[in-house]
Each structure stands twice: as C-alpha cells, then as structure tokens.
Short mmCIF file of N, CA and C in Angstrom, two decimals:
data_model
loop_
_atom_site.label_atom_id
_atom_site.label_comp_id
_atom_site.label_asym_id
_atom_site.label_seq_id
_atom_site.Cartn_x
_atom_site.Cartn_y
_atom_site.Cartn_z
N MET A 1 -14.87 -21.62 14.35
CA MET A 1 -13.71 -22.70 14.54
C MET A 1 -12.79 -22.17 15.10
N THR A 2 -12.14 -22.78 16.08
CA THR A 2 -11.18 -21.87 17.22
C THR A 2 -10.32 -22.91 17.31
N ALA A 3 -8.90 -22.36 16.87
CA ALA A 3 -7.41 -23.48 16.94
C ALA A 3 -7.09 -23.13 18.17
N HIS A 4 -7.13 -23.04 19.10
CA HIS A 4 -6.04 -23.05 20.54
C HIS A 4 -5.70 -24.16 20.68
N PHE A 5 -4.13 -24.04 21.25
CA PHE A 5 -3.41 -24.73 21.29
C PHE A 5 -2.98 -24.82 23.30
N ASN A 6 -2.75 -26.16 24.13
CA ASN A 6 -2.77 -25.95 25.45
C ASN A 6 -1.11 -26.25 25.13
N VAL A 7 -0.61 -24.86 26.21
CA VAL A 7 0.87 -24.80 26.43
C VAL A 7 1.48 -26.28 27.03
N ASN A 8 0.85 -26.90 27.90
CA ASN A 8 1.10 -28.15 28.66
C ASN A 8 1.14 -29.11 27.85
N GLU A 9 0.42 -29.43 26.93
CA GLU A 9 0.43 -30.71 26.04
C GLU A 9 2.00 -30.07 24.62
N ILE A 10 1.81 -29.16 24.30
CA ILE A 10 2.81 -29.06 23.63
C ILE A 10 4.37 -29.12 23.43
N GLY A 11 4.67 -28.50 25.18
CA GLY A 11 5.78 -28.54 25.28
C GLY A 11 5.96 -26.72 25.01
N PHE A 12 5.66 -25.80 25.22
CA PHE A 12 5.64 -24.69 25.25
C PHE A 12 7.22 -24.03 25.27
N PHE A 13 8.08 -24.53 26.13
CA PHE A 13 9.13 -24.10 26.89
C PHE A 13 10.14 -24.97 26.26
N SER A 14 10.07 -26.43 25.97
CA SER A 14 11.44 -27.31 25.36
C SER A 14 10.88 -26.71 23.69
N LEU A 15 12.93 -27.58 23.37
CA LEU A 15 12.90 -26.75 22.11
C LEU A 15 12.78 -28.16 20.75
N GLU A 16 11.99 -29.04 21.41
CA GLU A 16 11.92 -30.09 20.54
C GLU A 16 11.18 -30.22 19.15
N GLN A 17 9.69 -29.38 19.58
CA GLN A 17 8.96 -29.29 18.85
C GLN A 17 9.23 -27.75 18.66
N TRP A 18 9.54 -26.89 18.55
CA TRP A 18 9.93 -25.27 19.31
C TRP A 18 9.51 -25.14 17.24
N PRO A 19 9.51 -24.98 16.25
CA PRO A 19 9.45 -24.56 14.73
C PRO A 19 7.75 -24.52 15.08
N VAL A 20 7.28 -25.80 15.47
CA VAL A 20 5.72 -26.08 14.87
C VAL A 20 4.98 -25.10 16.39
N THR A 21 5.48 -25.09 17.27
CA THR A 21 4.76 -24.65 18.89
C THR A 21 4.73 -22.98 18.23
N VAL A 22 5.83 -22.16 17.49
CA VAL A 22 6.01 -21.22 16.90
C VAL A 22 5.07 -21.22 15.92
N CYS A 23 4.89 -21.80 15.20
CA CYS A 23 3.04 -21.55 13.65
C CYS A 23 2.65 -21.39 14.24
N ALA A 24 1.90 -22.39 15.64
CA ALA A 24 0.79 -22.75 16.22
C ALA A 24 0.91 -21.27 16.58
N TRP A 25 1.20 -21.41 17.64
CA TRP A 25 1.32 -19.65 17.89
C TRP A 25 0.98 -18.49 17.46
N ARG A 26 1.52 -18.43 16.30
CA ARG A 26 1.30 -17.38 15.05
C ARG A 26 -0.07 -17.34 14.58
N GLY A 27 -0.54 -18.79 14.43
CA GLY A 27 -1.44 -19.03 13.68
C GLY A 27 -2.54 -18.58 14.68
N CYS A 28 -2.95 -19.25 16.07
CA CYS A 28 -4.04 -18.83 17.57
C CYS A 28 -3.45 -17.41 17.19
N CYS A 29 -2.57 -16.31 17.16
CA CYS A 29 -3.03 -14.97 16.81
C CYS A 29 -3.48 -14.59 15.78
N ILE A 30 -3.45 -14.95 14.48
CA ILE A 30 -3.71 -14.46 13.47
C ILE A 30 -5.31 -15.16 13.30
N GLU A 31 -5.68 -16.37 14.41
CA GLU A 31 -7.14 -16.10 14.11
C GLU A 31 -8.03 -15.64 15.43
N VAL A 32 -7.79 -14.96 16.53
CA VAL A 32 -7.93 -13.81 17.51
C VAL A 32 -8.14 -12.69 16.27
N PHE A 33 -7.75 -12.49 15.24
CA PHE A 33 -7.72 -10.94 14.96
C PHE A 33 -8.57 -11.69 13.68
N ALA A 34 -8.78 -12.46 13.32
CA ALA A 34 -10.21 -13.02 12.34
C ALA A 34 -11.50 -12.72 13.38
N ARG A 35 -11.44 -13.48 14.34
CA ARG A 35 -12.67 -13.00 15.01
C ARG A 35 -12.74 -11.99 15.49
N ALA A 36 -11.85 -10.88 16.01
CA ALA A 36 -12.81 -9.16 15.98
C ALA A 36 -13.01 -8.76 14.62
N GLU A 37 -12.32 -9.11 13.32
CA GLU A 37 -12.94 -8.53 12.44
C GLU A 37 -14.20 -9.11 12.03
N HIS A 38 -14.75 -10.56 12.28
CA HIS A 38 -16.08 -10.97 12.05
C HIS A 38 -16.78 -9.78 12.92
N SER A 39 -15.79 -9.63 14.41
CA SER A 39 -16.99 -9.13 15.51
C SER A 39 -17.31 -7.50 14.36
N VAL A 40 -16.81 -6.68 14.65
CA VAL A 40 -16.57 -5.79 13.57
C VAL A 40 -17.70 -5.47 12.23
N ALA A 41 -17.56 -6.13 11.95
CA ALA A 41 -18.27 -6.74 10.48
C ALA A 41 -19.64 -6.87 10.56
N GLU A 42 -19.86 -8.01 11.95
CA GLU A 42 -21.26 -8.28 12.25
C GLU A 42 -22.14 -6.53 12.92
N CYS A 43 -21.26 -6.37 13.57
CA CYS A 43 -21.20 -5.21 14.03
C CYS A 43 -21.85 -3.83 13.38
N LEU A 44 -21.32 -3.67 11.74
CA LEU A 44 -21.43 -3.13 11.41
C LEU A 44 -22.38 -3.22 10.65
N ARG A 45 -22.92 -4.50 10.16
CA ARG A 45 -24.04 -5.16 9.53
C ARG A 45 -25.38 -4.45 10.31
N ALA A 46 -24.79 -5.19 11.29
CA ALA A 46 -26.28 -4.55 12.48
C ALA A 46 -26.51 -3.25 12.49
N LEU A 47 -25.90 -2.40 12.39
CA LEU A 47 -26.38 -0.80 12.73
C LEU A 47 -26.78 0.17 11.51
N GLY A 48 -25.95 -0.84 10.58
CA GLY A 48 -27.04 -0.46 8.74
C GLY A 48 -28.06 -1.04 8.89
N LYS A 49 -28.41 -1.98 9.35
CA LYS A 49 -29.55 -2.27 9.13
C LYS A 49 -30.54 -2.04 10.25
N ALA A 50 -30.29 -1.32 10.89
CA ALA A 50 -31.21 -0.55 11.60
C ALA A 50 -31.26 0.98 11.73
N GLY A 51 -30.83 1.22 9.94
CA GLY A 51 -30.64 2.73 9.76
C GLY A 51 -29.84 3.45 10.74
N VAL A 52 -28.80 2.99 11.41
CA VAL A 52 -27.66 3.63 11.75
C VAL A 52 -26.64 4.19 10.66
N ALA A 53 -26.36 5.21 10.57
CA ALA A 53 -25.18 5.80 9.55
C ALA A 53 -24.01 5.31 9.59
N VAL A 54 -23.71 4.31 8.91
CA VAL A 54 -21.97 3.50 8.90
C VAL A 54 -21.16 4.53 8.18
N GLY A 55 -21.49 4.91 6.80
CA GLY A 55 -20.40 5.60 6.22
C GLY A 55 -19.88 4.33 4.34
N LYS A 56 -19.58 5.54 4.24
CA LYS A 56 -19.91 4.63 2.70
C LYS A 56 -18.05 4.03 2.52
N ASP A 57 -17.19 3.93 3.78
CA ASP A 57 -16.43 2.85 4.09
C ASP A 57 -16.19 1.75 4.93
N ALA A 58 -17.39 1.50 5.12
CA ALA A 58 -17.41 0.24 6.17
C ALA A 58 -17.86 -0.79 5.73
N HIS A 59 -17.92 -0.99 3.96
CA HIS A 59 -17.57 -2.24 3.97
C HIS A 59 -16.00 -2.30 3.24
N SER A 60 -15.27 -1.34 3.28
CA SER A 60 -14.07 -1.03 2.60
C SER A 60 -12.59 -2.62 2.93
N PRO A 61 -12.08 -2.44 2.28
CA PRO A 61 -11.78 -4.00 2.61
C PRO A 61 -10.16 -3.80 3.33
N PHE A 62 -10.15 -2.63 4.23
CA PHE A 62 -9.38 -2.04 5.17
C PHE A 62 -9.67 -2.26 6.65
N ALA A 63 -9.65 -3.18 7.15
CA ALA A 63 -9.84 -3.50 8.68
C ALA A 63 -9.83 -1.90 9.64
N ALA A 64 -8.77 -1.67 9.37
CA ALA A 64 -8.29 0.14 9.89
C ALA A 64 -9.68 1.23 9.85
N THR A 65 -9.83 0.71 8.76
CA THR A 65 -10.47 1.74 7.48
C THR A 65 -12.14 1.45 8.34
N ARG A 66 -12.32 -0.22 8.08
CA ARG A 66 -13.78 -0.25 8.63
C ARG A 66 -13.66 0.31 10.20
N LEU A 67 -12.87 -0.54 11.09
CA LEU A 67 -13.01 -0.02 11.72
C LEU A 67 -13.41 1.40 12.82
N LYS A 68 -12.59 2.50 11.92
CA LYS A 68 -12.79 3.78 11.80
C LYS A 68 -14.41 4.18 11.92
N CYS A 69 -15.01 3.73 10.47
CA CYS A 69 -16.58 3.57 10.41
C CYS A 69 -17.05 3.38 11.96
N LEU A 70 -16.57 2.22 12.25
CA LEU A 70 -17.65 1.65 13.57
C LEU A 70 -17.28 2.67 15.00
N SER A 71 -16.30 3.24 14.84
CA SER A 71 -16.09 4.52 16.47
C SER A 71 -17.20 5.48 15.94
N THR A 72 -16.91 5.70 14.41
CA THR A 72 -17.56 7.25 14.65
C THR A 72 -18.70 6.53 14.23
N ALA A 73 -19.54 5.78 13.63
CA ALA A 73 -21.06 5.36 14.07
C ALA A 73 -21.69 5.23 15.44
N ILE A 74 -20.48 5.38 16.31
CA ILE A 74 -20.66 4.89 17.72
C ILE A 74 -21.03 6.12 18.28
N ARG A 75 -19.95 7.03 17.98
CA ARG A 75 -20.12 8.23 18.31
C ARG A 75 -21.31 9.48 18.48
N ARG A 76 -21.89 8.91 16.77
CA ARG A 76 -23.06 9.90 16.51
C ARG A 76 -24.06 9.07 16.84
N TYR A 77 -24.22 8.62 17.69
CA TYR A 77 -25.52 7.83 17.89
C TYR A 77 -25.52 8.02 19.63
N ASP A 78 -26.71 7.32 20.22
CA ASP A 78 -26.85 7.62 21.89
C ASP A 78 -26.68 5.58 22.12
N PHE A 79 -25.86 5.12 22.57
CA PHE A 79 -25.99 3.71 22.66
C PHE A 79 -26.02 3.95 24.78
N GLY A 80 -26.14 4.84 24.75
CA GLY A 80 -26.20 4.89 26.77
C GLY A 80 -24.52 4.79 26.85
N ARG A 81 -24.13 4.46 28.18
CA ARG A 81 -23.18 3.89 28.66
C ARG A 81 -22.33 3.07 27.65
N HIS A 82 -22.99 2.45 26.73
CA HIS A 82 -22.36 0.97 26.10
C HIS A 82 -21.58 1.35 25.18
N GLY A 83 -22.12 2.80 24.39
CA GLY A 83 -21.26 3.93 23.52
C GLY A 83 -19.79 3.70 23.90
N LYS A 84 -19.67 4.41 25.14
CA LYS A 84 -18.57 4.90 25.98
C LYS A 84 -17.83 3.97 26.06
N VAL A 85 -18.39 2.61 26.05
CA VAL A 85 -17.47 0.95 26.60
C VAL A 85 -16.81 0.97 25.23
N ALA A 86 -17.73 0.79 24.46
CA ALA A 86 -17.69 0.05 23.51
C ALA A 86 -16.37 1.36 22.46
N LEU A 87 -16.26 2.53 22.45
CA LEU A 87 -15.13 3.37 22.49
C LEU A 87 -13.46 3.09 22.92
N GLU A 88 -14.24 3.01 24.01
CA GLU A 88 -13.11 2.19 24.76
C GLU A 88 -12.01 0.82 24.04
N ARG A 89 -12.81 0.18 24.54
CA ARG A 89 -12.80 -1.19 24.14
C ARG A 89 -12.08 -1.20 22.48
N ILE A 90 -12.86 -0.49 21.47
CA ILE A 90 -12.05 -0.39 19.94
C ILE A 90 -10.73 0.53 20.35
N GLU A 91 -10.24 1.25 21.23
CA GLU A 91 -9.09 1.74 21.40
C GLU A 91 -8.19 1.10 21.78
N THR A 92 -8.66 0.03 22.88
CA THR A 92 -7.72 -0.73 23.47
C THR A 92 -7.52 -1.79 22.20
N TRP A 93 -7.93 -2.67 21.19
CA TRP A 93 -8.23 -3.39 20.46
C TRP A 93 -7.27 -2.22 19.54
N GLU A 94 -7.27 -1.20 19.05
CA GLU A 94 -6.36 -0.81 18.04
C GLU A 94 -4.86 -0.90 18.77
N ARG A 95 -4.99 -0.89 19.96
CA ARG A 95 -2.93 -0.68 20.28
C ARG A 95 -3.03 -1.96 19.94
N VAL A 96 -3.41 -2.74 20.24
CA VAL A 96 -2.96 -4.08 20.08
C VAL A 96 -2.95 -5.37 18.86
N TYR A 97 -3.90 -4.43 17.60
CA TYR A 97 -3.50 -4.23 16.68
C TYR A 97 -2.90 -3.87 15.86
N GLU A 98 -1.77 -2.80 16.36
CA GLU A 98 -0.27 -3.06 15.46
C GLU A 98 0.88 -4.53 15.21
N VAL A 99 0.36 -5.38 16.21
CA VAL A 99 1.36 -6.05 16.00
C VAL A 99 0.70 -7.33 14.61
N ARG A 100 -0.43 -7.05 14.26
CA ARG A 100 -1.07 -7.72 13.16
C ARG A 100 0.13 -7.87 12.24
N ALA A 101 0.42 -7.13 11.92
CA ALA A 101 1.14 -6.69 10.07
C ALA A 101 2.28 -7.48 10.69
N SER A 102 3.17 -7.18 11.15
CA SER A 102 4.48 -8.00 11.87
C SER A 102 3.87 -9.40 11.90
N LEU A 103 3.03 -9.62 12.39
CA LEU A 103 3.11 -11.33 12.64
C LEU A 103 1.69 -11.91 11.32
N ALA A 104 1.14 -11.02 10.43
CA ALA A 104 0.78 -11.96 9.28
C ALA A 104 1.66 -11.36 7.88
N HIS A 105 2.70 -10.57 7.92
CA HIS A 105 3.44 -10.51 7.07
C HIS A 105 4.82 -10.13 7.18
N GLY A 106 5.46 -10.77 8.12
CA GLY A 106 6.83 -10.82 8.24
C GLY A 106 7.57 -12.23 8.45
N ARG A 107 8.53 -12.12 8.55
CA ARG A 107 8.73 -13.60 8.45
C ARG A 107 9.21 -13.90 10.06
N ILE A 108 8.64 -14.96 10.02
CA ILE A 108 9.06 -15.78 11.98
C ILE A 108 10.03 -16.41 11.86
N LYS A 109 10.95 -16.43 12.88
CA LYS A 109 12.38 -16.86 13.02
C LYS A 109 12.45 -17.92 14.56
N ALA A 110 12.44 -19.18 14.64
CA ALA A 110 11.96 -19.96 15.94
C ALA A 110 13.39 -19.18 16.00
N THR A 111 13.89 -18.74 17.25
CA THR A 111 15.50 -18.77 17.87
C THR A 111 15.24 -19.98 19.77
N ARG A 112 16.68 -19.81 19.87
CA ARG A 112 16.42 -20.76 21.15
C ARG A 112 15.66 -20.19 22.25
N ASN A 113 15.66 -18.80 22.57
CA ASN A 113 14.87 -18.05 23.41
C ASN A 113 13.61 -17.95 22.85
N GLY A 114 12.82 -18.00 22.21
CA GLY A 114 11.35 -17.32 21.45
C GLY A 114 11.60 -17.17 20.05
N ILE A 115 11.53 -16.06 19.62
CA ILE A 115 11.43 -15.78 17.85
C ILE A 115 11.62 -14.50 17.90
N ALA A 116 12.29 -14.56 16.05
CA ALA A 116 12.31 -12.92 16.22
C ALA A 116 11.93 -12.97 14.53
N ILE A 117 11.03 -11.84 14.59
CA ILE A 117 10.23 -11.49 13.39
C ILE A 117 10.62 -10.19 12.37
N ILE A 118 11.10 -10.78 11.55
CA ILE A 118 11.57 -9.79 10.24
C ILE A 118 10.65 -9.22 9.50
N PRO A 119 10.19 -7.54 9.76
CA PRO A 119 8.78 -7.24 9.21
C PRO A 119 9.78 -6.72 8.14
N VAL A 120 8.57 -6.46 6.92
CA VAL A 120 8.71 -6.05 5.76
C VAL A 120 8.68 -4.52 6.01
N ALA A 121 9.74 -3.84 5.66
CA ALA A 121 9.20 -2.24 6.02
C ALA A 121 8.99 -1.13 4.80
N LEU A 122 7.96 -0.97 4.43
CA LEU A 122 7.68 -0.21 3.42
C LEU A 122 7.16 1.33 3.26
N ASP A 123 7.90 2.12 3.24
CA ASP A 123 7.69 3.65 3.28
C ASP A 123 6.60 3.99 2.28
N GLY A 124 5.62 3.83 1.29
CA GLY A 124 5.20 4.30 0.79
C GLY A 124 6.02 3.88 -0.83
N LYS A 125 7.27 4.22 -1.45
CA LYS A 125 8.19 4.46 -2.04
C LYS A 125 9.10 3.43 -2.19
N ALA A 126 9.32 2.74 -1.13
CA ALA A 126 10.49 1.50 -1.28
C ALA A 126 10.64 0.16 -0.33
N GLU A 127 11.47 -0.29 -0.29
CA GLU A 127 11.58 -1.22 0.65
C GLU A 127 12.56 -1.09 1.22
N GLY A 128 12.67 -0.76 2.37
CA GLY A 128 13.59 -0.62 3.31
C GLY A 128 14.07 -1.42 4.51
N PRO A 129 15.47 -1.83 5.58
CA PRO A 129 16.11 -2.56 5.94
C PRO A 129 14.95 -2.27 7.63
N ALA A 130 14.49 -2.94 8.02
CA ALA A 130 14.13 -3.18 9.07
C ALA A 130 14.59 -4.29 10.34
N PRO A 131 14.48 -3.63 11.64
CA PRO A 131 15.40 -4.30 12.02
C PRO A 131 14.16 -5.79 12.79
N PRO A 132 14.37 -6.26 13.08
CA PRO A 132 13.91 -7.78 13.68
C PRO A 132 13.50 -7.27 14.90
N ARG A 133 11.96 -7.77 15.53
CA ARG A 133 11.99 -7.72 16.46
C ARG A 133 12.10 -9.38 17.48
N GLN A 134 12.75 -9.45 18.63
CA GLN A 134 13.02 -10.46 19.40
C GLN A 134 11.61 -10.64 20.40
N ILE A 135 11.09 -11.48 20.76
CA ILE A 135 10.18 -12.00 21.70
C ILE A 135 10.91 -13.21 22.33
N SER A 136 10.74 -13.33 23.25
CA SER A 136 11.03 -14.34 24.66
C SER A 136 9.71 -15.86 24.09
N LYS A 137 10.01 -16.46 25.43
CA LYS A 137 8.78 -17.37 24.91
C LYS A 137 7.60 -17.04 25.76
N LEU A 138 8.05 -16.54 27.20
CA LEU A 138 6.94 -15.65 28.19
C LEU A 138 6.24 -14.83 27.20
N ASN A 139 7.24 -13.88 26.68
CA ASN A 139 6.31 -12.74 26.14
C ASN A 139 5.29 -13.08 25.30
N MET A 140 5.91 -13.90 24.25
CA MET A 140 4.96 -14.73 23.37
C MET A 140 3.63 -15.21 24.36
N LEU A 141 3.57 -15.55 25.06
CA LEU A 141 2.34 -16.14 25.68
C LEU A 141 1.25 -14.46 26.15
N LYS A 142 2.21 -13.95 26.88
CA LYS A 142 1.79 -12.56 26.79
C LYS A 142 0.54 -12.09 25.87
N VAL A 143 1.87 -12.08 24.37
CA VAL A 143 1.25 -10.96 23.18
C VAL A 143 -0.09 -11.95 23.00
N LEU A 144 0.31 -13.27 23.06
CA LEU A 144 -1.62 -13.67 22.58
C LEU A 144 -2.78 -13.18 24.19
N ALA A 145 -2.03 -13.55 25.19
CA ALA A 145 -3.18 -13.38 25.81
C ALA A 145 -3.58 -12.11 25.64
N GLU A 146 -3.06 -10.84 25.42
CA GLU A 146 -3.62 -9.60 25.36
C GLU A 146 -4.50 -9.29 24.37
N ILE A 147 -3.72 -9.76 23.03
CA ILE A 147 -4.96 -10.24 21.63
C ILE A 147 -6.22 -10.73 22.14
N GLU A 148 -5.82 -12.17 22.74
CA GLU A 148 -7.64 -12.18 23.09
C GLU A 148 -7.92 -11.58 24.10
N GLN A 149 -7.44 -10.50 25.11
CA GLN A 149 -8.71 -10.44 26.38
C GLN A 149 -9.18 -9.08 25.58
N ALA A 150 -8.60 -8.52 24.19
CA ALA A 150 -8.80 -7.18 24.18
C ALA A 150 -10.20 -7.80 22.79
N GLN A 151 -9.42 -8.88 22.12
CA GLN A 151 -11.07 -9.10 21.29
C GLN A 151 -11.71 -10.07 21.93
N ILE A 152 -11.92 -10.51 23.27
CA ILE A 152 -13.41 -10.69 23.80
C ILE A 152 -14.06 -9.78 24.25
N GLY A 153 -13.19 -8.38 24.53
CA GLY A 153 -13.94 -7.44 25.29
C GLY A 153 -14.77 -6.83 24.10
N LEU A 154 -13.96 -6.50 23.00
CA LEU A 154 -14.08 -5.98 22.11
C LEU A 154 -15.77 -6.89 21.49
N HIS A 155 -15.88 -7.58 21.27
CA HIS A 155 -16.54 -8.72 20.79
C HIS A 155 -17.83 -8.77 21.60
N GLN A 156 -17.68 -8.76 23.13
CA GLN A 156 -18.71 -8.89 23.58
C GLN A 156 -19.14 -7.46 24.49
N GLN A 157 -18.80 -6.15 24.00
CA GLN A 157 -19.15 -4.53 23.38
C GLN A 157 -19.79 -4.77 22.67
N LEU A 158 -19.36 -4.91 21.29
CA LEU A 158 -19.69 -4.85 19.98
C LEU A 158 -21.54 -5.56 19.86
N GLY A 159 -21.48 -6.37 21.04
CA GLY A 159 -22.64 -7.39 21.07
C GLY A 159 -24.27 -6.56 21.82
N GLN A 160 -23.43 -5.89 22.72
CA GLN A 160 -24.79 -4.82 22.78
C GLN A 160 -24.81 -3.98 22.50
N ILE A 161 -23.94 -3.13 21.66
CA ILE A 161 -24.09 -1.63 20.66
C ILE A 161 -25.06 -2.73 19.35
N LYS A 162 -25.06 -3.95 19.01
CA LYS A 162 -26.01 -4.51 17.78
C LYS A 162 -27.39 -4.38 18.81
N VAL A 163 -27.49 -4.87 19.77
CA VAL A 163 -29.02 -4.91 20.61
C VAL A 163 -29.02 -3.83 20.49
N LEU A 164 -28.56 -2.84 21.03
CA LEU A 164 -29.51 -1.25 21.36
C LEU A 164 -29.45 -0.90 19.93
N ALA A 165 -29.11 -1.58 18.49
CA ALA A 165 -28.69 -0.62 17.53
C ALA A 165 -30.17 -0.15 17.17
N PRO A 166 -31.24 -1.43 17.61
CA PRO A 166 -32.55 -0.50 16.60
C PRO A 166 -33.44 0.75 18.03
N LYS A 167 -32.36 0.85 19.03
CA LYS A 167 -33.32 2.14 19.48
C LYS A 167 -32.67 3.14 19.68
N ALA A 168 -31.15 2.85 18.47
CA ALA A 168 -30.32 3.75 18.89
C ALA A 168 -30.70 5.37 18.42
N LEU A 169 -30.39 6.50 18.80
CA LEU A 169 -30.93 8.11 18.43
C LEU A 169 -29.86 8.80 18.13
N PRO A 170 -29.31 9.29 16.49
CA PRO A 170 -28.62 9.95 16.59
C PRO A 170 -28.46 11.03 18.00
N ILE A 171 -27.53 11.47 17.98
CA ILE A 171 -27.10 12.64 19.13
C ILE A 171 -26.66 13.79 18.44
N GLN A 172 -27.78 14.30 19.60
CA GLN A 172 -28.08 15.73 18.63
C GLN A 172 -26.58 17.03 19.12
N ASN A 173 -26.10 17.64 17.94
CA ASN A 173 -24.51 18.94 18.74
C ASN A 173 -25.99 20.05 18.87
N GLU A 174 -24.95 20.06 20.42
CA GLU A 174 -25.25 21.43 21.16
C GLU A 174 -24.95 22.54 20.33
N PRO A 175 -26.18 23.48 20.30
CA PRO A 175 -25.62 24.93 19.59
C PRO A 175 -24.10 25.25 20.17
N ASP A 176 -23.24 26.32 19.49
CA ASP A 176 -22.29 26.49 20.54
C ASP A 176 -22.26 27.46 21.44
N PRO A 177 -21.85 28.00 22.67
CA PRO A 177 -22.67 28.87 23.92
C PRO A 177 -22.60 29.96 23.38
N GLY A 178 -21.48 30.66 21.60
CA GLY A 178 -22.08 32.28 21.44
C GLY A 178 -23.02 32.10 20.38
N SER A 179 -23.41 31.31 20.18
CA SER A 179 -24.64 31.99 18.99
C SER A 179 -25.89 31.51 19.96
N SER A 180 -26.64 32.51 18.66
CA SER A 180 -28.21 32.66 19.37
C SER A 180 -29.30 31.67 19.11
N PRO A 181 -30.38 31.50 19.99
CA PRO A 181 -30.90 30.51 19.08
C PRO A 181 -32.03 30.68 17.78
N GLY A 182 -32.38 29.95 17.18
CA GLY A 182 -33.47 30.46 16.44
C GLY A 182 -33.19 30.94 15.21
#
C-alpha cells in the first residue's frame, strides 16, 4: 500500500491542520524508505537464488549492511552497463538515506514555517545534546521528492539486476601488471 497525499487537498501551506500535515509528510517519507528496503531485499533474494554470492550479511537486520552486501555483489558480477548504473543509484540512495534516522527516531515538532527535528544523539557511550534541524515547508516537499526520486531510480535499476541475475558471471580479476603468467 502506498499512502501519499495531495498537497492541494490538505492545505500544505495553511496552518489549520498543520500538525496533521506534518505527520502525513513524515509517514510518506517513511513509506518511501520502506519501499526501498523491499527492493533491496527482493534483489538480494533474486541474486541468491541465481547463485550470485551475496555474502553472509545479506540477511542482516541493518538496512545499511544489506545495501553494502548488494553493492559488493553487483561489483563482483557482470551485469553489463546495468551494474554500473545500479551502483550509481545505490550511492544516490545512500545520500538521501541519511535523513531516515532523524525522521524515524527524532522528535518532530510542527513550527509556523515548517518543522523542527530534534534528533537523538548517541556517540556509542552516552546521549548528548543535538541541535534541532529546521526544515521549511517548501524544503519538506523537496526532501520528499528527493527521497521518492532516489527510491524509484533504485527500484527500477534493481529490477534490471534481478532480470540479469541468472546470467551474471563473476568478474575475473585481472592479474597484476608486474606478475608473470602461469
């Protein structure tokens, strides 16, 4: 299920229902992240079924770890031009993915001009103060559009990788220029 909202129908730029709009926006962003998670999982599953080595961390509970496994598998096998494009789409996804943690775990406060995200700042030892991040209403729309574009590009390219998975061959490492053959 995809739950998107029409900006014109809910009055994105009015304050009347602004807190509800903020929750809807956050939900839409999280939905897009979830769709990408499924695309990555489906691609890893298809690669594994095709005999492509995906690595032991392909089933990790951490999305970033699974994405790294996928990148590694795509680098090691020949998917023609689709492999290179897939790696570019993964890099793009990794850039927009950075906002996911603050949207999923931060406190979001509706402000008159947009939102304030109050993140949880953990350094591995303790929780420290973290400055809130302000996002204007217009930038909220830009953030959602950026996330959606990256997710769609990733999904489409991983579809190509899934189709090519049964025919993928390991890339042979070229010998070092200074080594002797045989």
